[in-house]
mmCIF file of C-alpha atoms in Angstrom:
data_model
loop_
_atom_site.group_PDB
_atom_site.id
_atom_site.type_symbol
_atom_site.label_atom_id
_atom_site.label_comp_id
_atom_site.label_asym_id
_atom_site.label_seq_id
_atom_site.Cartn_x
_atom_site.Cartn_y
_atom_site.Cartn_z
ATOM 1 C CA GLU A 1 163.087 78.514 137.289
ATOM 2 C CA TRP A 2 166.332 79.929 138.703
ATOM 3 C CA LEU A 3 164.479 82.898 140.231
ATOM 4 C CA ILE A 4 161.961 80.600 141.907
ATOM 5 C CA ASP A 5 164.746 78.487 143.421
ATOM 6 C CA ALA A 6 166.880 81.469 144.457
ATOM 7 C CA ASN A 7 164.004 83.273 146.162
ATOM 8 C CA ARG A 8 162.904 80.070 147.888
ATOM 9 C CA LEU A 9 166.419 79.671 149.314
ATOM 10 C CA LEU A 10 166.617 83.286 150.486
ATOM 11 C CA ARG A 11 163.203 83.053 152.145
ATOM 12 C CA SER A 12 164.179 79.887 154.008
ATOM 13 C CA HIS A 13 164.244 80.693 157.730
ATOM 14 C CA THR A 14 167.310 78.498 158.314
ATOM 15 C CA ILE A 15 169.358 80.097 155.529
ATOM 16 C CA ASP A 16 168.159 83.609 156.365
ATOM 17 C CA ALA A 17 169.103 83.180 160.037
ATOM 18 C CA ALA A 18 172.518 81.738 159.141
ATOM 19 C CA ILE A 19 173.365 84.641 156.801
ATOM 20 C CA ARG A 20 172.267 87.229 159.341
ATOM 21 C CA GLU A 21 174.131 85.546 162.192
ATOM 22 C CA HIS A 22 177.455 85.081 160.377
ATOM 23 C CA TYR A 23 177.550 88.075 158.025
ATOM 24 C CA GLY A 24 174.850 90.498 159.163
ATOM 25 C CA PRO A 25 171.664 91.857 157.542
ATOM 26 C CA GLU A 26 173.690 93.840 154.979
ATOM 27 C CA ALA A 27 174.844 90.603 153.360
ATOM 28 C CA LYS A 28 171.258 89.357 153.111
ATOM 29 C CA GLN A 29 170.273 92.615 151.440
ATOM 30 C CA GLN A 30 173.123 92.192 148.950
ATOM 31 C CA PHE A 31 171.742 88.784 147.964
ATOM 32 C CA LYS A 32 168.255 90.234 147.488
ATOM 33 C CA THR A 33 169.420 93.096 145.261
ATOM 34 C CA TRP A 34 171.671 90.673 143.341
ATOM 35 C CA VAL A 35 168.732 88.372 142.526
ATOM 36 C CA GLN A 36 166.670 91.393 141.484
ATOM 37 C CA ASP A 37 169.408 92.711 139.199
ATOM 38 C CA VAL A 38 169.903 89.291 137.584
ATOM 39 C CA ALA A 39 166.153 89.113 136.970
ATOM 40 C CA GLU A 40 166.027 92.578 135.397
ATOM 41 C CA GLY A 41 169.186 92.227 133.307
ATOM 42 C CA ASP A 42 171.088 95.248 132.012
ATOM 43 C CA LYS A 43 169.252 98.471 132.708
ATOM 44 C CA ALA A 44 168.596 100.479 129.560
ATOM 45 C CA ALA A 45 169.403 104.203 129.506
ATOM 46 C CA ALA A 46 166.419 106.192 130.797
ATOM 47 C CA ASN A 47 167.266 109.428 128.975
ATOM 48 C CA ALA A 48 169.759 111.099 126.665
ATOM 49 C CA GLY A 49 172.089 111.975 129.527
ATOM 50 C CA GLU A 50 172.388 108.362 130.658
ATOM 51 C CA MET A 51 172.844 107.267 127.039
ATOM 52 C CA ALA A 52 175.730 109.721 126.670
ATOM 53 C CA LEU A 53 177.368 108.414 129.870
ATOM 54 C CA GLY A 54 177.029 104.856 128.585
ATOM 55 C CA ARG A 55 178.700 105.683 125.266
ATOM 56 C CA LEU A 56 181.446 107.596 127.056
ATOM 57 C CA ARG A 57 182.092 104.631 129.365
ATOM 58 C CA GLN A 58 182.381 102.126 126.530
ATOM 59 C CA GLY A 59 184.620 104.519 124.635
ATOM 60 C CA ILE A 60 186.908 104.914 127.655
ATOM 61 C CA SER A 61 187.166 101.129 128.010
ATOM 62 C CA ALA A 62 188.034 100.627 124.344
ATOM 63 C CA ALA A 63 190.554 103.490 124.398
ATOM 64 C CA GLY A 64 192.237 102.298 127.575
ATOM 65 C CA LEU A 65 192.242 98.530 127.007
ATOM 66 C CA GLY A 66 191.643 97.945 123.309
ATOM 67 C CA PHE A 67 194.620 97.102 121.057
ATOM 68 C CA ASN A 68 196.834 97.636 124.121
ATOM 69 C CA VAL A 69 199.963 95.459 124.332
ATOM 70 C CA MET A 70 200.654 96.468 127.952
ATOM 71 C CA SER A 71 197.127 95.571 129.093
ATOM 72 C CA ALA A 72 197.439 92.227 127.345
ATOM 73 C CA SER A 73 200.855 91.502 128.855
ATOM 74 C CA ILE A 74 199.864 92.078 132.478
ATOM 75 C CA GLN A 75 197.016 89.558 132.280
ATOM 76 C CA PHE A 76 199.534 86.873 133.242
ATOM 77 C CA LEU A 77 199.796 88.429 136.703
ATOM 78 C CA GLY A 78 196.297 87.090 137.390
ATOM 79 C CA LEU A 79 197.852 83.696 138.080
ATOM 80 C CA THR A 80 198.690 84.918 141.580
ATOM 81 C CA GLN A 81 194.959 85.194 142.311
ATOM 82 C CA SER A 82 194.343 81.736 140.859
ATOM 83 C CA ILE A 83 196.998 80.330 143.200
ATOM 84 C CA VAL A 84 195.255 81.888 146.208
ATOM 85 C CA ARG A 85 191.814 80.665 145.107
ATOM 86 C CA VAL A 86 192.635 77.158 143.842
ATOM 87 C CA GLY A 87 196.015 76.363 145.390
ATOM 88 C CA ALA A 88 199.537 76.379 143.972
ATOM 89 C CA PRO A 89 199.835 72.593 143.395
ATOM 90 C CA TRP A 90 196.564 72.447 141.446
ATOM 91 C CA VAL A 91 197.270 75.564 139.392
ATOM 92 C CA GLY A 92 200.692 74.034 138.698
ATOM 93 C CA ARG A 93 198.978 70.932 137.315
ATOM 94 C CA GLY A 94 196.775 73.123 135.151
ATOM 95 C CA ILE A 95 199.812 74.984 133.808
ATOM 96 C CA VAL A 96 201.591 71.718 132.991
ATOM 97 C CA LYS A 97 198.525 70.418 131.144
ATOM 98 C CA TYR A 98 198.181 73.699 129.244
ATOM 99 C CA LEU A 99 201.860 73.901 128.299
ATOM 100 C CA GLY A 100 201.773 70.290 127.098
ATOM 101 C CA SER A 101 199.142 71.123 124.475
ATOM 102 C CA PRO A 102 197.621 74.619 124.711
ATOM 103 C CA ILE A 103 195.157 74.226 121.841
ATOM 104 C CA ALA A 104 193.952 70.772 122.897
ATOM 105 C CA ALA A 105 193.610 71.817 126.570
ATOM 106 C CA THR A 106 191.607 74.899 125.574
ATOM 107 C CA ARG A 107 189.337 72.998 123.202
ATOM 108 C CA GLU A 108 188.671 70.279 125.749
ATOM 109 C CA ALA A 109 187.812 72.835 128.449
ATOM 110 C CA ASN A 110 185.503 74.632 125.997
ATOM 111 C CA SER A 111 183.798 71.363 125.068
ATOM 112 C CA LEU A 112 183.147 70.532 128.725
ATOM 113 C CA SER A 113 182.107 74.011 129.859
ATOM 114 C CA SER A 114 179.822 76.435 128.049
ATOM 115 C CA PHE A 115 181.124 79.120 130.425
ATOM 116 C CA MET A 116 184.674 78.632 129.161
ATOM 117 C CA GLU A 117 183.454 78.484 125.568
ATOM 118 C CA ASN A 118 181.923 81.960 125.974
ATOM 119 C CA ARG A 119 184.690 83.353 128.190
ATOM 120 C CA ALA A 120 186.278 85.522 125.486
ATOM 121 C CA ARG A 121 182.930 87.322 125.098
ATOM 122 C CA THR A 122 182.042 87.749 128.771
ATOM 123 C CA ARG A 123 185.367 88.397 130.556
ATOM 124 C CA PHE A 124 184.453 91.905 131.749
ATOM 125 C CA ARG A 125 181.413 94.146 131.722
ATOM 126 C CA GLU A 126 182.128 96.418 128.750
ATOM 127 C CA LEU A 127 183.207 93.505 126.554
ATOM 128 C CA ASN A 128 180.067 91.582 127.492
ATOM 129 C CA GLU A 129 177.920 94.592 126.578
ATOM 130 C CA LEU A 130 179.666 95.194 123.259
ATOM 131 C CA ARG A 131 179.421 91.552 122.191
ATOM 132 C CA ASN A 132 175.730 91.398 123.136
ATOM 133 C CA GLN A 133 174.611 94.364 121.049
ATOM 134 C CA VAL A 134 172.462 93.096 118.199
ATOM 135 C CA GLN A 135 170.824 96.301 117.008
ATOM 136 C CA ASP A 136 172.152 99.531 115.477
ATOM 137 C CA GLN A 137 175.656 98.119 115.080
ATOM 138 C CA SER A 138 177.800 100.109 112.663
ATOM 139 C CA ALA A 139 180.664 98.350 110.878
ATOM 140 C CA PHE A 140 183.146 100.277 113.058
ATOM 141 C CA ASN A 141 181.424 99.323 116.321
ATOM 142 C CA GLU A 142 181.270 95.698 115.245
ATOM 143 C CA PHE A 143 184.997 95.783 114.436
ATOM 144 C CA ILE A 144 185.797 97.277 117.855
ATOM 145 C CA GLY A 145 183.626 94.728 119.655
ATOM 146 C CA ARG A 146 185.224 91.839 117.804
ATOM 147 C CA TYR A 147 188.910 92.783 117.727
ATOM 148 C CA ALA A 148 189.740 95.598 120.199
ATOM 149 C CA TYR A 149 190.230 93.181 123.092
ATOM 150 C CA PHE A 150 191.554 90.249 121.029
ATOM 151 C CA MET A 151 195.138 90.360 122.381
ATOM 152 C CA MET A 152 193.928 90.878 125.924
ATOM 153 C CA MET A 153 191.533 87.921 125.768
ATOM 154 C CA ARG A 154 194.142 85.605 124.247
ATOM 155 C CA CYS A 155 196.571 86.417 127.070
ATOM 156 C CA GLN A 156 193.781 86.069 129.620
ATOM 157 C CA GLN A 157 192.966 82.671 128.140
ATOM 158 C CA MET A 158 196.481 81.550 129.110
ATOM 159 C CA VAL A 159 195.476 82.212 132.723
ATOM 160 C CA ASP A 160 191.850 81.053 132.614
ATOM 161 C CA VAL A 161 192.471 77.618 131.068
ATOM 162 C CA PRO A 162 195.165 76.464 133.559
ATOM 163 C CA THR A 163 193.018 77.851 136.392
ATOM 164 C CA TRP A 164 189.999 75.920 135.128
ATOM 165 C CA TRP A 165 191.889 72.652 134.730
ATOM 166 C CA GLY A 166 193.521 73.010 138.131
ATOM 167 C CA ALA A 167 190.162 73.594 139.820
ATOM 168 C CA TYR A 168 188.558 70.764 137.815
ATOM 169 C CA GLU A 169 191.212 68.232 138.825
ATOM 170 C CA LYS A 170 191.025 69.417 142.437
ATOM 171 C CA ALA A 171 187.243 68.896 142.410
ATOM 172 C CA ILE A 172 187.551 65.420 140.857
ATOM 173 C CA ALA A 173 190.208 64.485 143.443
ATOM 174 C CA GLY A 174 187.778 65.682 146.123
ATOM 175 C CA GLY A 175 185.230 63.061 145.066
ATOM 176 C CA ASN A 176 182.896 65.246 142.993
ATOM 177 C CA ASP A 177 181.196 63.891 139.877
ATOM 178 C CA GLU A 178 182.041 65.461 136.517
ATOM 179 C CA ALA A 179 179.055 67.836 136.342
ATOM 180 C CA ARG A 180 179.794 69.267 139.788
ATOM 181 C CA ALA A 181 183.542 69.416 139.064
ATOM 182 C CA ILE A 182 182.831 71.471 135.931
ATOM 183 C CA ALA A 183 180.575 73.839 137.884
ATOM 184 C CA LEU A 184 183.191 74.234 140.637
ATOM 185 C CA ALA A 185 185.906 74.893 138.040
ATOM 186 C CA ASP A 186 183.741 77.546 136.356
ATOM 187 C CA GLN A 187 183.179 79.278 139.692
ATOM 188 C CA ALA A 188 186.880 79.129 140.543
ATOM 189 C CA VAL A 189 187.711 81.022 137.335
ATOM 190 C CA ILE A 190 185.066 83.648 138.136
ATOM 191 C CA ASP A 191 186.297 83.995 141.734
ATOM 192 C CA ALA A 192 189.949 84.262 140.688
ATOM 193 C CA GLN A 193 189.689 86.276 137.465
ATOM 194 C CA GLY A 194 186.305 87.990 137.534
ATOM 195 C CA GLY A 195 183.483 87.974 135.000
ATOM 196 C CA GLY A 196 181.427 90.454 133.007
ATOM 197 C CA GLN A 197 177.960 88.935 133.196
ATOM 198 C CA THR A 198 175.415 90.580 135.497
ATOM 199 C CA LYS A 199 175.508 87.654 137.936
ATOM 200 C CA ASP A 200 179.279 88.091 138.414
ATOM 201 C CA LEU A 201 179.363 91.861 139.035
ATOM 202 C CA SER A 202 179.500 93.558 142.414
ATOM 203 C CA ALA A 203 176.628 95.843 143.378
ATOM 204 C CA ILE A 204 178.587 98.996 142.569
ATOM 205 C CA GLU A 205 179.367 97.662 139.081
ATOM 206 C CA ARG A 206 175.681 96.917 138.493
ATOM 207 C CA GLY A 207 174.682 100.492 139.360
ATOM 208 C CA GLY A 208 173.400 103.259 137.128
ATOM 209 C CA PRO A 209 175.326 104.960 134.292
ATOM 210 C CA ALA A 210 177.280 107.266 136.633
ATOM 211 C CA LEU A 211 178.480 104.434 138.908
ATOM 212 C CA ARG A 212 179.360 102.317 135.879
ATOM 213 C CA LEU A 213 181.393 105.163 134.433
ATOM 214 C CA PHE A 214 183.568 105.277 137.564
ATOM 215 C CA THR A 215 184.060 101.493 137.662
ATOM 216 C CA VAL A 216 185.296 100.986 134.084
ATOM 217 C CA PHE A 217 188.664 99.534 135.154
ATOM 218 C CA TYR A 218 187.538 98.120 138.498
ATOM 219 C CA SER A 219 186.555 94.540 137.629
ATOM 220 C CA PHE A 220 189.906 92.828 138.253
ATOM 221 C CA MET A 221 190.718 94.886 141.351
ATOM 222 C CA ASN A 222 187.285 94.143 142.793
ATOM 223 C CA THR A 223 188.056 90.440 142.346
ATOM 224 C CA ALA A 224 191.335 90.904 144.237
ATOM 225 C CA LEU A 225 189.509 92.684 147.065
ATOM 226 C CA ASN A 226 186.856 89.936 147.241
ATOM 227 C CA LEU A 227 189.485 87.204 147.399
ATOM 228 C CA GLY A 228 191.286 88.989 150.213
ATOM 229 C CA ALA A 229 188.050 89.402 152.150
ATOM 230 C CA ALA A 230 187.122 85.736 151.646
ATOM 231 C CA GLN A 231 190.554 84.516 152.758
ATOM 232 C CA THR A 232 190.425 86.790 155.813
ATOM 233 C CA MET A 233 187.016 85.488 156.897
ATOM 234 C CA GLY A 234 188.219 81.915 156.473
ATOM 235 C CA ALA A 235 191.367 82.403 158.604
ATOM 236 C CA ASP A 236 189.894 81.069 161.849
ATOM 237 C CA THR A 237 192.875 78.970 163.035
ATOM 238 C CA PRO A 238 196.556 79.862 163.693
ATOM 239 C CA LYS A 239 197.655 77.756 160.708
ATOM 240 C CA LYS A 240 195.208 79.527 158.398
ATOM 241 C CA ARG A 241 196.270 82.928 159.734
ATOM 242 C CA ALA A 242 199.889 82.124 158.865
ATOM 243 C CA LYS A 243 198.781 81.185 155.353
ATOM 244 C CA LEU A 244 196.772 84.426 155.180
ATOM 245 C CA ALA A 245 199.994 86.465 155.259
ATOM 246 C CA VAL A 246 201.232 84.551 152.203
ATOM 247 C CA ASP A 247 197.865 85.048 150.497
ATOM 248 C CA TYR A 248 198.070 88.811 151.100
ATOM 249 C CA LEU A 249 201.538 88.869 149.520
ATOM 250 C CA MET A 250 200.301 86.923 146.496
ATOM 251 C CA LEU A 251 197.217 89.110 146.105
ATOM 252 C CA TYR A 252 198.516 92.588 146.828
ATOM 253 C CA THR A 253 202.322 92.740 146.677
ATOM 254 C CA VAL A 254 203.630 90.214 144.145
ATOM 255 C CA PRO A 255 201.396 91.537 141.296
ATOM 256 C CA ALA A 256 202.438 95.125 142.047
ATOM 257 C CA VAL A 257 206.151 94.273 142.040
ATOM 258 C CA LEU A 258 206.016 92.030 138.971
ATOM 259 C CA GLY A 259 203.795 94.556 137.214
ATOM 260 C CA TYR A 260 206.347 97.312 137.817
ATOM 261 C CA PHE A 261 209.222 95.314 136.310
ATOM 262 C CA LEU A 262 207.077 94.114 133.393
ATOM 263 C CA LYS A 263 205.993 97.652 132.554
ATOM 264 C CA ALA A 264 209.568 98.899 132.880
ATOM 265 C CA ALA A 265 210.759 96.187 130.484
ATOM 266 C CA LEU A 266 208.050 96.943 127.906
ATOM 267 C CA THR A 267 208.082 100.756 128.099
ATOM 268 C CA PRO A 268 209.989 102.291 125.156
ATOM 269 C CA GLY A 269 212.653 104.803 126.061
ATOM 270 C CA ASP A 270 213.179 103.594 129.631
ATOM 271 C CA SER A 271 216.924 103.702 130.247
ATOM 272 C CA GLY A 272 216.658 101.030 132.922
ATOM 273 C CA ASP A 273 219.620 102.479 134.847
ATOM 274 C CA ASP A 274 217.747 103.718 137.930
ATOM 275 C CA ASP A 275 219.674 103.404 141.184
ATOM 276 C CA LEU A 276 218.331 101.293 144.040
ATOM 277 C CA GLU A 277 216.820 104.282 145.828
ATOM 278 C CA GLU A 278 214.890 105.318 142.725
ATOM 279 C CA ILE A 279 213.684 101.747 142.153
ATOM 280 C CA ALA A 280 212.550 101.531 145.789
ATOM 281 C CA ARG A 281 210.633 104.807 145.433
ATOM 282 C CA LYS A 282 208.919 103.615 142.248
ATOM 283 C CA LEU A 283 208.074 100.251 143.802
ATOM 284 C CA ALA A 284 206.533 101.986 146.830
ATOM 285 C CA ALA A 285 204.452 104.179 144.542
ATOM 286 C CA GLU A 286 203.361 101.134 142.514
ATOM 287 C CA GLN A 287 202.380 99.291 145.697
ATOM 288 C CA LEU A 288 200.354 102.243 146.973
ATOM 289 C CA SER A 289 198.664 102.630 143.591
ATOM 290 C CA TYR A 290 197.744 98.929 143.570
ATOM 291 C CA LEU A 291 196.234 99.091 147.055
ATOM 292 C CA MET A 292 194.250 102.227 146.204
ATOM 293 C CA GLY A 293 192.931 100.408 143.136
ATOM 294 C CA LEU A 294 191.113 98.000 145.443
ATOM 295 C CA MET A 295 188.871 100.872 146.550
#
């Protein structure tokens, strides 16, 4: 049913002309390949070589992100992207609601939204794949799929739930009914924090085994790049262009700076007595690294 509706929309002359006029034929082609990839689902390995690349990729993800305190800790920096996507006042409301009763706020969001209920299993591509394996699961693989990303997902939940509530309340205040407000809140979380389901991945992340291997840690940075592109395209007035500078800071500078100080605080053996020149050099390197991560 979804495929019928999606293809009908894309074949509509009015919609096709609008996409081509505003964004160019490349954007239309992206929509077509996206619908095709959603229809096909995850592509199975065609041979032993692709199977080996797939196992290597999942192993790299688990080794780099699984049971990792640092990876879990920096999830909080994602709030800067939520602020850009939803707005600081609304994210602030979501944070207040969450801090008032974290468990109740999470349970209520999960009861309203099946997307939020499944969020801990679909946050990024490798996690989504691991949690969806139903055949040939060894006890070790099942343990890794269930617990390797537990800390990371719990910290991410502290960002996702306030983001969801902020976007939900914003949608309700905008006159939307509850069903539409829930859908808009779900999409706001995906736009701000990314998602691991096929429908939420960029084309390069949906590619073959080789492309997937080189995009293991790209999901969050791709979301940051998309948000920046969306904000840039929407800055069509002087007031919006002024806000765009603040959005760029929130997307690309504040996370890099805060991430540097957070890592420095959590890294064992760091003397913490660097002089200002050394700190400036490290901050510049961190900023450059963050920007390169977008590509």
